[in-house]
Tab-separated table of C-alpha atoms and ligand atoms in Angstrom:
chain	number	residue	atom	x	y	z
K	1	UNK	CA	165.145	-100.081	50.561
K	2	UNK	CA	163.698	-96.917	49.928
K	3	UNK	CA	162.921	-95.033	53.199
K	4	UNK	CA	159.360	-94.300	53.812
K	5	UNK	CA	159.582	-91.021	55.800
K	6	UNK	CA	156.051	-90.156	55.192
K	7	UNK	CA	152.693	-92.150	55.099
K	8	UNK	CA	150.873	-91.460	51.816
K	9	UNK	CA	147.247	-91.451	52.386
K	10	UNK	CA	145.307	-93.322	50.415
K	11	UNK	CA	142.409	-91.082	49.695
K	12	UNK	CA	143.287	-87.897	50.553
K	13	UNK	CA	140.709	-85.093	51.508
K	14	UNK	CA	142.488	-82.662	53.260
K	15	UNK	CA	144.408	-81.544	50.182
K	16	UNK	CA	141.104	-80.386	48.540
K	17	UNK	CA	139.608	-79.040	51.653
K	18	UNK	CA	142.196	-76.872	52.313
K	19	UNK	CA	141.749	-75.786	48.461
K	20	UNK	CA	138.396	-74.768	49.335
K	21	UNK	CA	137.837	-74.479	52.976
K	22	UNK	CA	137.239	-70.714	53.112
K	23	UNK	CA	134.103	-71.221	50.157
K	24	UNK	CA	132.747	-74.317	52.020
K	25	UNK	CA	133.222	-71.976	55.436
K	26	UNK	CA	131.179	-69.032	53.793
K	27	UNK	CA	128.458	-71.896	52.404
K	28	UNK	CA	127.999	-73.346	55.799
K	29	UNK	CA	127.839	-69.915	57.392
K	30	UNK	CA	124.919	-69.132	54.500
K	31	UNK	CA	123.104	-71.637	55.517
K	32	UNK	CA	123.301	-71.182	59.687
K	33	UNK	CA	122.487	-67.405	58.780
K	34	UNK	CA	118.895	-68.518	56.687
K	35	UNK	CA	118.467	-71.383	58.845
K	36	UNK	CA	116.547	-74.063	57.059
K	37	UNK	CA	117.911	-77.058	57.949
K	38	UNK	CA	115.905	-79.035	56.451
K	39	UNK	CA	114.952	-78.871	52.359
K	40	UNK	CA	116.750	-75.449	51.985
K	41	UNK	CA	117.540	-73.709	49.159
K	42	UNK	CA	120.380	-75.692	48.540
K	43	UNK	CA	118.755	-78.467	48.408
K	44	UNK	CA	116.915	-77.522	45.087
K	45	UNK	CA	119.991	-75.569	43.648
K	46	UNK	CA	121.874	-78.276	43.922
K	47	UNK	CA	119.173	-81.198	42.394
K	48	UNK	CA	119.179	-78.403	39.214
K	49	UNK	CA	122.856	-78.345	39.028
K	50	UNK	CA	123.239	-81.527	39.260
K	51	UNK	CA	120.505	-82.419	36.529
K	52	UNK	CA	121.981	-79.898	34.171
K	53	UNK	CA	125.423	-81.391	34.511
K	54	UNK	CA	124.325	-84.838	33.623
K	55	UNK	CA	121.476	-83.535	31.261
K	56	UNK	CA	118.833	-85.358	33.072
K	57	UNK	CA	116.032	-83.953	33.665
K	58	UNK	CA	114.899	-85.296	37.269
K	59	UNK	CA	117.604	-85.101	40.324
K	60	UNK	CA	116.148	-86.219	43.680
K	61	UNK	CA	118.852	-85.775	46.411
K	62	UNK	CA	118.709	-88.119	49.663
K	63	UNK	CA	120.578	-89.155	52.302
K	64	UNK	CA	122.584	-92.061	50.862
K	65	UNK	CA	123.788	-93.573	47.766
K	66	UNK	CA	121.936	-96.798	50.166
K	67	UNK	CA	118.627	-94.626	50.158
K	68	UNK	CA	119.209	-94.246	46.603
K	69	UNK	CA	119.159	-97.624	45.259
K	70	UNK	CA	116.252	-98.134	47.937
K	71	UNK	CA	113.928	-95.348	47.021
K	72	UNK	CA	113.478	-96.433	43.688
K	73	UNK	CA	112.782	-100.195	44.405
K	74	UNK	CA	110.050	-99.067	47.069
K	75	UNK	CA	108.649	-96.418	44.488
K	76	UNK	CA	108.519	-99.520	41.887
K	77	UNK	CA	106.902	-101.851	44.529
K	78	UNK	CA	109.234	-104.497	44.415
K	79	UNK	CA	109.130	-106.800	47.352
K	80	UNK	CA	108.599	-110.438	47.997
K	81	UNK	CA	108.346	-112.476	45.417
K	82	UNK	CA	110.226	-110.578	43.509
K	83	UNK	CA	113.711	-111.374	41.702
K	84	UNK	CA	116.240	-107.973	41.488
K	85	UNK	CA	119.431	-109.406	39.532
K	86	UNK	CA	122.908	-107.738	40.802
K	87	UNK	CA	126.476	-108.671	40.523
K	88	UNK	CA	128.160	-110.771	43.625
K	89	UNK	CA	131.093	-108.466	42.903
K	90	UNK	CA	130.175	-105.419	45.057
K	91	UNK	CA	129.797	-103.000	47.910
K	92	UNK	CA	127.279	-104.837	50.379
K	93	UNK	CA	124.393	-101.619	49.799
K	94	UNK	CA	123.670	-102.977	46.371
K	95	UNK	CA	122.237	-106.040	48.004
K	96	UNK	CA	120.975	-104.415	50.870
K	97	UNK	CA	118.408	-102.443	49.450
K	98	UNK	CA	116.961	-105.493	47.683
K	99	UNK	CA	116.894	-107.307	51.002
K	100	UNK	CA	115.432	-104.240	52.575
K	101	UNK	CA	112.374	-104.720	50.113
K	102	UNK	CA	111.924	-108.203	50.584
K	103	UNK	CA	112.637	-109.199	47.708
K	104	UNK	CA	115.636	-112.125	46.228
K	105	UNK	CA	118.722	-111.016	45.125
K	106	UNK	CA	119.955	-113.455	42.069
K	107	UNK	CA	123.550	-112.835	41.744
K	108	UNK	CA	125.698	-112.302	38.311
K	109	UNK	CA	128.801	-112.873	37.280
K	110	UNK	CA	130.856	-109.934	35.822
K	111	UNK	CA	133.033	-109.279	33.247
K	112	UNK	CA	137.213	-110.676	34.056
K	113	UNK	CA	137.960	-107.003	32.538
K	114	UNK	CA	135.737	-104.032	33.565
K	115	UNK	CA	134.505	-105.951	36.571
K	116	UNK	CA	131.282	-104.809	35.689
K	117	UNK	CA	127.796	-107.040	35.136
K	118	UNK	CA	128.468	-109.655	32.462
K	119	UNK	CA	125.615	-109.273	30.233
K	120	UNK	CA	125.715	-113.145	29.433
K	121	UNK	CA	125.456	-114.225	33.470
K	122	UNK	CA	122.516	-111.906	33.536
K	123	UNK	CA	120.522	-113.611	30.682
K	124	UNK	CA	121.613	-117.270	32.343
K	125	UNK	CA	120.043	-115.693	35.772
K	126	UNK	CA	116.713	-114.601	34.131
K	127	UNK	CA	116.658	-117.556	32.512
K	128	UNK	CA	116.882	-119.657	35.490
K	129	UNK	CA	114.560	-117.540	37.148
K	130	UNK	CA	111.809	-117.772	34.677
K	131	UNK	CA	112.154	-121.649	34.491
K	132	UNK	CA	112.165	-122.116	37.696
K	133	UNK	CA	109.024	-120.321	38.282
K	134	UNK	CA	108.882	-119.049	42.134
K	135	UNK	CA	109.988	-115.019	41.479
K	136	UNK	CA	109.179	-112.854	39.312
K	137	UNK	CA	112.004	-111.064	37.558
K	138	UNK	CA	111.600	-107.403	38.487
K	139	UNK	CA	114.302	-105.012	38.292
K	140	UNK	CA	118.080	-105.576	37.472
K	141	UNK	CA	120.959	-103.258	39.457
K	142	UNK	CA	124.360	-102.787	37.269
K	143	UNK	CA	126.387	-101.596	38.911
K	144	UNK	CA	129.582	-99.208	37.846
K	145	UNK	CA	132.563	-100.801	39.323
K	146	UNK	CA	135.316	-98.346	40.446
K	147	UNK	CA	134.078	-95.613	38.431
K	148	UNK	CA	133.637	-97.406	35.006
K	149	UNK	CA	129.893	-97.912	33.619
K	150	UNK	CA	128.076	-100.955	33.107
K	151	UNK	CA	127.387	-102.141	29.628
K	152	UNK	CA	123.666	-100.595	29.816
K	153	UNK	CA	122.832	-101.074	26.279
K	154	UNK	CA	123.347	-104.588	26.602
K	155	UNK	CA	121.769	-104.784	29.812
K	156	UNK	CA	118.724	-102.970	28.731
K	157	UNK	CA	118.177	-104.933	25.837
K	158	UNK	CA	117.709	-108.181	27.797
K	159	UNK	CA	115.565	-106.282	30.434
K	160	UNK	CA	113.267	-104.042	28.502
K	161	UNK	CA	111.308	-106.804	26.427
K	162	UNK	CA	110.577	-108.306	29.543
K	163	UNK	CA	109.578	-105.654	31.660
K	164	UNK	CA	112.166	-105.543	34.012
K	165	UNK	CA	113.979	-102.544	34.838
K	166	UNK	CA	117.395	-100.915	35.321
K	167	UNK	CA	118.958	-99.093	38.362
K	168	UNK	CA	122.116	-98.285	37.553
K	169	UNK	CA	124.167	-98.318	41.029
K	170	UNK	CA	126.446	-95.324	40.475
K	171	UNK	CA	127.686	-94.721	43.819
K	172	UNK	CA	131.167	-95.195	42.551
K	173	UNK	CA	130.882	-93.180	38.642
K	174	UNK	CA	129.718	-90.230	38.987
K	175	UNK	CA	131.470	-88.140	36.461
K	176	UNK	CA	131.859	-91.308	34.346
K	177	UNK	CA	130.943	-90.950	30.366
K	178	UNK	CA	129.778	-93.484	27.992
K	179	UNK	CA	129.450	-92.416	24.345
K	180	UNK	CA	128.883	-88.647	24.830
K	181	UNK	CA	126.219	-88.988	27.876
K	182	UNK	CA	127.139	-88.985	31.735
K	183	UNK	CA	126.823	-91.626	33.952
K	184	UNK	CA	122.830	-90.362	35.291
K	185	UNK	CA	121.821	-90.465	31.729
K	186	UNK	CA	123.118	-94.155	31.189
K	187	UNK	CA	120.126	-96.184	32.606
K	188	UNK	CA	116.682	-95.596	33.136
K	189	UNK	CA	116.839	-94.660	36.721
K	190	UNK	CA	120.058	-94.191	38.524
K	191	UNK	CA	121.770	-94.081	42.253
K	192	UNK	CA	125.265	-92.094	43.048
K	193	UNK	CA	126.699	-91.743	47.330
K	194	UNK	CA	128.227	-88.272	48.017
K	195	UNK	CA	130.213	-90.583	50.742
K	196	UNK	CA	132.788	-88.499	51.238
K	197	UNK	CA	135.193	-90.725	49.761
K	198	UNK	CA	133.307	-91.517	46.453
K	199	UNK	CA	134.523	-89.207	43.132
K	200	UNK	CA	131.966	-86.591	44.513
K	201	UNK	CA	131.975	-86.407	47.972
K	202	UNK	CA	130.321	-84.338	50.711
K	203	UNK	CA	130.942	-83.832	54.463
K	204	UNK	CA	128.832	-86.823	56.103
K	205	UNK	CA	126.233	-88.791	53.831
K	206	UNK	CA	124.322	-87.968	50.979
K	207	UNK	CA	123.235	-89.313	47.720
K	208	UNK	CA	120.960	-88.338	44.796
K	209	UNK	CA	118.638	-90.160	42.429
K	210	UNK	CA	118.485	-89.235	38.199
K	211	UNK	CA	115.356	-90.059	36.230
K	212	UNK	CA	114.293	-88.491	32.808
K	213	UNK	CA	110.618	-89.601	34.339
K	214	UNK	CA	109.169	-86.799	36.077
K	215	UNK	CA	105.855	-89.409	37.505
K	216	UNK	CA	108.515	-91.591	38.755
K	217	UNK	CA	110.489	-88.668	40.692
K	218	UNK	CA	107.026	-87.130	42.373
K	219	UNK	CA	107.076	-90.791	43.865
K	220	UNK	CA	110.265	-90.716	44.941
K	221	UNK	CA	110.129	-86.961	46.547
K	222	UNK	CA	107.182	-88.577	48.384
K	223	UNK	CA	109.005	-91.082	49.603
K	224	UNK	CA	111.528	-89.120	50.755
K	225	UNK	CA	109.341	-87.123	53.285
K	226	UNK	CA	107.344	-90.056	54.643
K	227	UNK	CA	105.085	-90.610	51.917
K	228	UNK	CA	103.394	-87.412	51.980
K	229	UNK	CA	100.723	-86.334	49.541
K	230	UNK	CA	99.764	-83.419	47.855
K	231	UNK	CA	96.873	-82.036	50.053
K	232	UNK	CA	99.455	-80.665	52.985
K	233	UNK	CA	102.177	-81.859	55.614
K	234	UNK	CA	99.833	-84.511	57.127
K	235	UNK	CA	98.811	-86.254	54.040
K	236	UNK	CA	100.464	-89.199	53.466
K	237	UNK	CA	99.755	-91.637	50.287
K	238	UNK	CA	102.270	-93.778	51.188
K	239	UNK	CA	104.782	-95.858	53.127
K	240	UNK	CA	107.800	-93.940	53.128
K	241	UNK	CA	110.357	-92.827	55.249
K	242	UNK	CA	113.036	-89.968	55.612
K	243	UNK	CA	115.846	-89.692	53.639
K	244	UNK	CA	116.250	-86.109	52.845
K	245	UNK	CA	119.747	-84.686	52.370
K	246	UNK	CA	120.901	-82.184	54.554
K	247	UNK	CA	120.922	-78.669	53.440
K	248	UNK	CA	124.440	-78.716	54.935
K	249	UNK	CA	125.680	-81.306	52.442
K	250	UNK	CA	123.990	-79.330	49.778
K	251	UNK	CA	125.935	-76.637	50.147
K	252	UNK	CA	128.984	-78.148	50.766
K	253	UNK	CA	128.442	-80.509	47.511
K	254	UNK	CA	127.361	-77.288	45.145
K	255	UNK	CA	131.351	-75.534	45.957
K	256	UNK	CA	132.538	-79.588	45.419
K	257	UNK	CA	130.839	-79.728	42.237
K	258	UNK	CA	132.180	-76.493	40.875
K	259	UNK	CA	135.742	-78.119	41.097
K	260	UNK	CA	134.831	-81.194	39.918
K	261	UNK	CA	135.191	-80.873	36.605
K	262	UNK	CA	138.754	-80.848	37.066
K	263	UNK	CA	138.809	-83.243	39.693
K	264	UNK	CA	137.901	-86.232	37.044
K	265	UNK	CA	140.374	-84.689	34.702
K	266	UNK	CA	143.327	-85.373	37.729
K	267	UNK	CA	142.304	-88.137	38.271
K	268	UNK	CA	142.331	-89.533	34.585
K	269	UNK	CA	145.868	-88.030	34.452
K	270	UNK	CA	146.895	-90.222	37.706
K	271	UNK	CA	145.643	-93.382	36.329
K	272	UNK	CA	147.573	-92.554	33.252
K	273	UNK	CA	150.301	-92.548	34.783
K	274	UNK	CA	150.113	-95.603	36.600
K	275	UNK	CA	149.247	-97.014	33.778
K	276	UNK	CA	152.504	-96.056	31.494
K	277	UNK	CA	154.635	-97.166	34.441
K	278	UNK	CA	152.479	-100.461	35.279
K	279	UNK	CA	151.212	-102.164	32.524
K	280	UNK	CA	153.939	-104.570	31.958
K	281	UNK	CA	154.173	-105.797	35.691
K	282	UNK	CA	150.639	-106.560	36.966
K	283	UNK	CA	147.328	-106.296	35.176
K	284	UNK	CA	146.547	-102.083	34.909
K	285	UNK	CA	142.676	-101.355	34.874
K	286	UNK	CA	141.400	-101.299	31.307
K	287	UNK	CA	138.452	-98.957	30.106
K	288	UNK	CA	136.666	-99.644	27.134
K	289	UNK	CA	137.189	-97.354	24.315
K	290	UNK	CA	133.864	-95.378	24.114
K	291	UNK	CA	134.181	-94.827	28.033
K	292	UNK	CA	135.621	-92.504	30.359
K	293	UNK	CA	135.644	-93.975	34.139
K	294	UNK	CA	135.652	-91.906	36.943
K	295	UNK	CA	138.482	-93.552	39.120
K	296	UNK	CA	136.741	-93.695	42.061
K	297	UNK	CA	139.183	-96.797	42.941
K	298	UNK	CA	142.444	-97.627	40.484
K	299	UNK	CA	142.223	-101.116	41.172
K	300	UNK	CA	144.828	-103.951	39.547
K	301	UNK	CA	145.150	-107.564	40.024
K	302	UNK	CA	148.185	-109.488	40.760
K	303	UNK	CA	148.413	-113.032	41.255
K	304	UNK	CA	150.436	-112.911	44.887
K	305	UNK	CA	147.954	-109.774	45.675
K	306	UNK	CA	148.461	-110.325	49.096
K	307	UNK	CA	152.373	-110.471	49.173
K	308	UNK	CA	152.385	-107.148	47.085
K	309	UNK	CA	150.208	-105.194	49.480
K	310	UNK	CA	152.340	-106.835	52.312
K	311	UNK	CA	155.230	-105.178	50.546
K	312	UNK	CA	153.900	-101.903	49.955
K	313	UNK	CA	152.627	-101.393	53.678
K	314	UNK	CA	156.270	-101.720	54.193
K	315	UNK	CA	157.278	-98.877	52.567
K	316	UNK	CA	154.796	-96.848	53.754
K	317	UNK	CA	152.078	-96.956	50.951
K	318	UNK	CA	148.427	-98.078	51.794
K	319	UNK	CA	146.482	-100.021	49.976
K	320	UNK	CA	142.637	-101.765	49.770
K	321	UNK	CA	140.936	-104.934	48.883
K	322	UNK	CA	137.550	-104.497	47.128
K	323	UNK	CA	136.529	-106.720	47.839
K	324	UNK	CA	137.901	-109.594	49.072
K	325	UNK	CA	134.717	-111.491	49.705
K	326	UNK	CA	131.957	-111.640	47.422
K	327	UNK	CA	128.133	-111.060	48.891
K	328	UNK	CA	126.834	-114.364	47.571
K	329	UNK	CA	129.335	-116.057	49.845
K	330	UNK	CA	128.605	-113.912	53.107
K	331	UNK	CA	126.034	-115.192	55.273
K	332	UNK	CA	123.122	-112.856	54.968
K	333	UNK	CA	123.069	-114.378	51.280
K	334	UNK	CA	124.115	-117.489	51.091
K	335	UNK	CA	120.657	-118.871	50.291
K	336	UNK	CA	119.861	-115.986	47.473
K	337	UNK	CA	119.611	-117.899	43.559
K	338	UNK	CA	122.889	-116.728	41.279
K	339	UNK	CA	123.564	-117.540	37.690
K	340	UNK	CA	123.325	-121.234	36.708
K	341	UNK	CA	126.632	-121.652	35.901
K	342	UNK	CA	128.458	-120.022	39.074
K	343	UNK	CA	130.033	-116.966	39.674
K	344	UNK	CA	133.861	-118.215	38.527
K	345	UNK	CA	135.221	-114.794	37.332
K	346	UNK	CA	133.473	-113.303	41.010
K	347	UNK	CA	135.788	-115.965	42.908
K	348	UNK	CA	139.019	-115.414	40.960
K	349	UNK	CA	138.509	-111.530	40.863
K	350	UNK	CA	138.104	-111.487	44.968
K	351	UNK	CA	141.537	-113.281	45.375
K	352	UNK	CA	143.757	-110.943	43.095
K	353	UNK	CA	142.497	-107.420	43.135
K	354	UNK	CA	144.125	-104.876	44.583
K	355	UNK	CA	144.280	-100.805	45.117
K	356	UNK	CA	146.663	-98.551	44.890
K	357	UNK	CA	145.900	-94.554	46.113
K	358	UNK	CA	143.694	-92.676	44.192
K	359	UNK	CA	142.492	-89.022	44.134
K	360	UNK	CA	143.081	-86.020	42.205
K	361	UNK	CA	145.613	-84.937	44.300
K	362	UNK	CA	148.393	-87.311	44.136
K	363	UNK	CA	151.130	-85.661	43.380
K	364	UNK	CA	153.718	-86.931	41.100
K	365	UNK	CA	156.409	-87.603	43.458
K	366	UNK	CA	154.303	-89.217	45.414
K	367	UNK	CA	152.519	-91.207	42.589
K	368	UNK	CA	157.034	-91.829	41.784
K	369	UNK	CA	157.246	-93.687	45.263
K	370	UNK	CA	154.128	-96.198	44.716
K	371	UNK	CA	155.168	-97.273	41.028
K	372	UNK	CA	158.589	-98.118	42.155
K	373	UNK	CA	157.511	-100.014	45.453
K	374	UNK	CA	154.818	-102.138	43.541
K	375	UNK	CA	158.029	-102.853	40.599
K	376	UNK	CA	160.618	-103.480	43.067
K	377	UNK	CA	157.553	-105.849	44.691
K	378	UNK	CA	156.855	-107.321	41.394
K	379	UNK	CA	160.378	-107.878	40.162
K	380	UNK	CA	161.397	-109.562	43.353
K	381	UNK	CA	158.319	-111.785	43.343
K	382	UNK	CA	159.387	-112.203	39.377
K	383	UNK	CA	162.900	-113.537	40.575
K	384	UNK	CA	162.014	-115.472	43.829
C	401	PLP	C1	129.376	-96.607	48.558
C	401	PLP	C2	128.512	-97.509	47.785
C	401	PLP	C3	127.134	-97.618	48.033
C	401	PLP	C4	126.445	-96.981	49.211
C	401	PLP	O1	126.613	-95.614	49.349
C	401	PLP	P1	126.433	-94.941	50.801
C	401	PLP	O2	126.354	-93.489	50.474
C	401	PLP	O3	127.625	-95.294	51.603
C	401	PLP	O4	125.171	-95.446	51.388
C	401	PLP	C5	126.385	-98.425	47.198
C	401	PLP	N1	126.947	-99.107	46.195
C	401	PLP	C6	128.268	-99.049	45.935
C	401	PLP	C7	128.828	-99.830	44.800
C	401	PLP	C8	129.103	-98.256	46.729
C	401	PLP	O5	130.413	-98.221	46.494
């Protein structure tokens, strides 16, 4: 055995906050000097920064990647009665903010390769839907598995004809590309989390919402403040509620954005890596060819998953299930419609993925010490 004299994290933020701790100290310090807390100019400087990097032309920043797959629904009225189609396969906030509107979730099946929103499922699901009569198909959430997009072309051209639309849930891509237009641009409205673990991260919560619509993103911005109007503070036009994002996390974000560039560029180096070294021993993520993911997770699937992470905690090296049970099987759902034909490729997915440490700083060495632990745990399995 290979001794394991130090514990590799498995995201690791320290490394780039000590790369720029003394520009996120002078940011902070900016912003207890002008004091507005709330809304302040970093806010706005970062919504345009962040609309010219995607080339979108509408950024509304909030307080969640949750709050921004909710703030759309509610600014598209969605609530009972109403169908919003999402995959089974994902973080529990895509379903939440459905729930949170009332509405049904109807779950899809995804793809056994990008893990992403098999287009196929989803036209079984609004079929179903429409036959069956009670909901009203409404709005469809893709949603950009561990960093690569969703096939919105695809998706869009089962939704538009019937008036449904697309959110793309993009709290794990940010950064992504499909063809030669960032994930913001992809769908017609889309979510990202600045959780600071996500590709682009701040220091607490924080999300933003892209829209080329400008209507659409006056709704939103009231939404975000309670719903208020245009005559003044104390006019409100709407239900809403407050999901601002903190002029704090602005600032912190705008010095994380400047880096990020490179960030994704580490990261893609990292996974190609693991991928050289990999690809003959378990199943190595594969992105399609006119994509570029974001790695938010590097995330492989081996058939004794559980035996190989059991192995690599051994030696020191960390490693995540996402996620090991899918939402149309957890209580809270269990009653929500799904595709016709079952969620197979869901089921089998939940019981063999697995990931490994990701993050732009990985260093080599370190990356060394994972790919021989998981082929030592493979080739052992291999001869047992
Ligand atoms: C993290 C995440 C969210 C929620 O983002 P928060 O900022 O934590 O609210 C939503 N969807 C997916 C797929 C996520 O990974």
């Amino acid at each position: 055995m290979t001794g394991a004299t130090t514990s590799i994290p498995f995201i690791d933020l320290m490394a780039q906050q000590s790369r720029i701790r003394e520009a996120v100290d002078i940011a902070i310090a900016r912003v207890l000097d002008h004091g507005k807390y709330i809304m302040g100019p970093e806010v706005l400087e970062l919504e345009q920064q962040l609309a010219s990097f995607c080339d979108v032309a509408e950024v509304v920043s909030c307080s969640s990647g949750t709050d921004a797959l909710w703030l759309p629904l509610l600014a598209w009225e969605i609530g009972p009665g109403d169908a919003v189609f999402l995959p089974s396969f994902t973080f529990t906030a895509t379903a939440e903010a459905v729930a949170l509107c009332g509405a049904t979730c109807v779950f899809v099946d995804v793809d056994p390769v990008t893990f992403n929103m098999s287009p196929q499922s989803l036209a079984r699901a609004i079929d179903r839907v429409e036959a069956d009569g009670d909901l009203t198909p409404r709005a469809v959430i893709p949603v950009d598995l561990f960093g690569i997009p969703a096939p919105y072309g695809e998706i869009e051209a089962l939704a538009a004809p019937r008036g449904i639309k697309v959110l793309a849930d993009a709290a794990q891509s940010f950064g992504a590309e499909s063809g030669n237009k960032r994930v913001g641009a992809l769908a017609e409205v889309t979510g990202t989390s600045f959780f600071p673990a996500k590709p682009l991260g701040c220091y607490g919560d924080g999300g933003a919402i892209f829209t080329n619509d400008p209507d659409f993103a006056e709704v939103l911005r009231s939404i975000r403040v309670h719903g208020r109007g245009s005559a003044g503070k104390y006019d409100n036009v709407r239900i809403g509620t407050n999901a601002r994002l903190d002029t704090i996390q602005a600032a912190v974000l705008l010095e994380k954005l400047a880096i990020f560039p490179g960030e994704l560029a580490a990261r893609q180096k990292v996974a190609e890596r693991y991928d050289a070294a990999l690809r003959d021993c378990v199943t190595t993520p594969a992105v399609p060819r006119d994509q570029r993911s974001a790695w938010a997770q590097y995330t492989l699937l081996a058939n004794r998953r559980d035996d190989l992470a059991a192995a690599l905690k051994n030696q020191g090296i960390p490693t995540q299930v996402y996620y090991p049970k899918p939402l149309h099987q957890q209580g809270p759902y269990l009653d929500c419609p799904a595709d016709p034909d079952g969620l197979p490729v869901t089921e089998d997915l939940a019981g063999r993925v697995l990931s490994l440490p990701m993050h732009p700083y990985l260093e080599p060495g370190t990356q060394d010490r994972i790919i021989a632990a998981v082929l030592a745990a493979t080739e052992a399995e291999a001869g047992s």
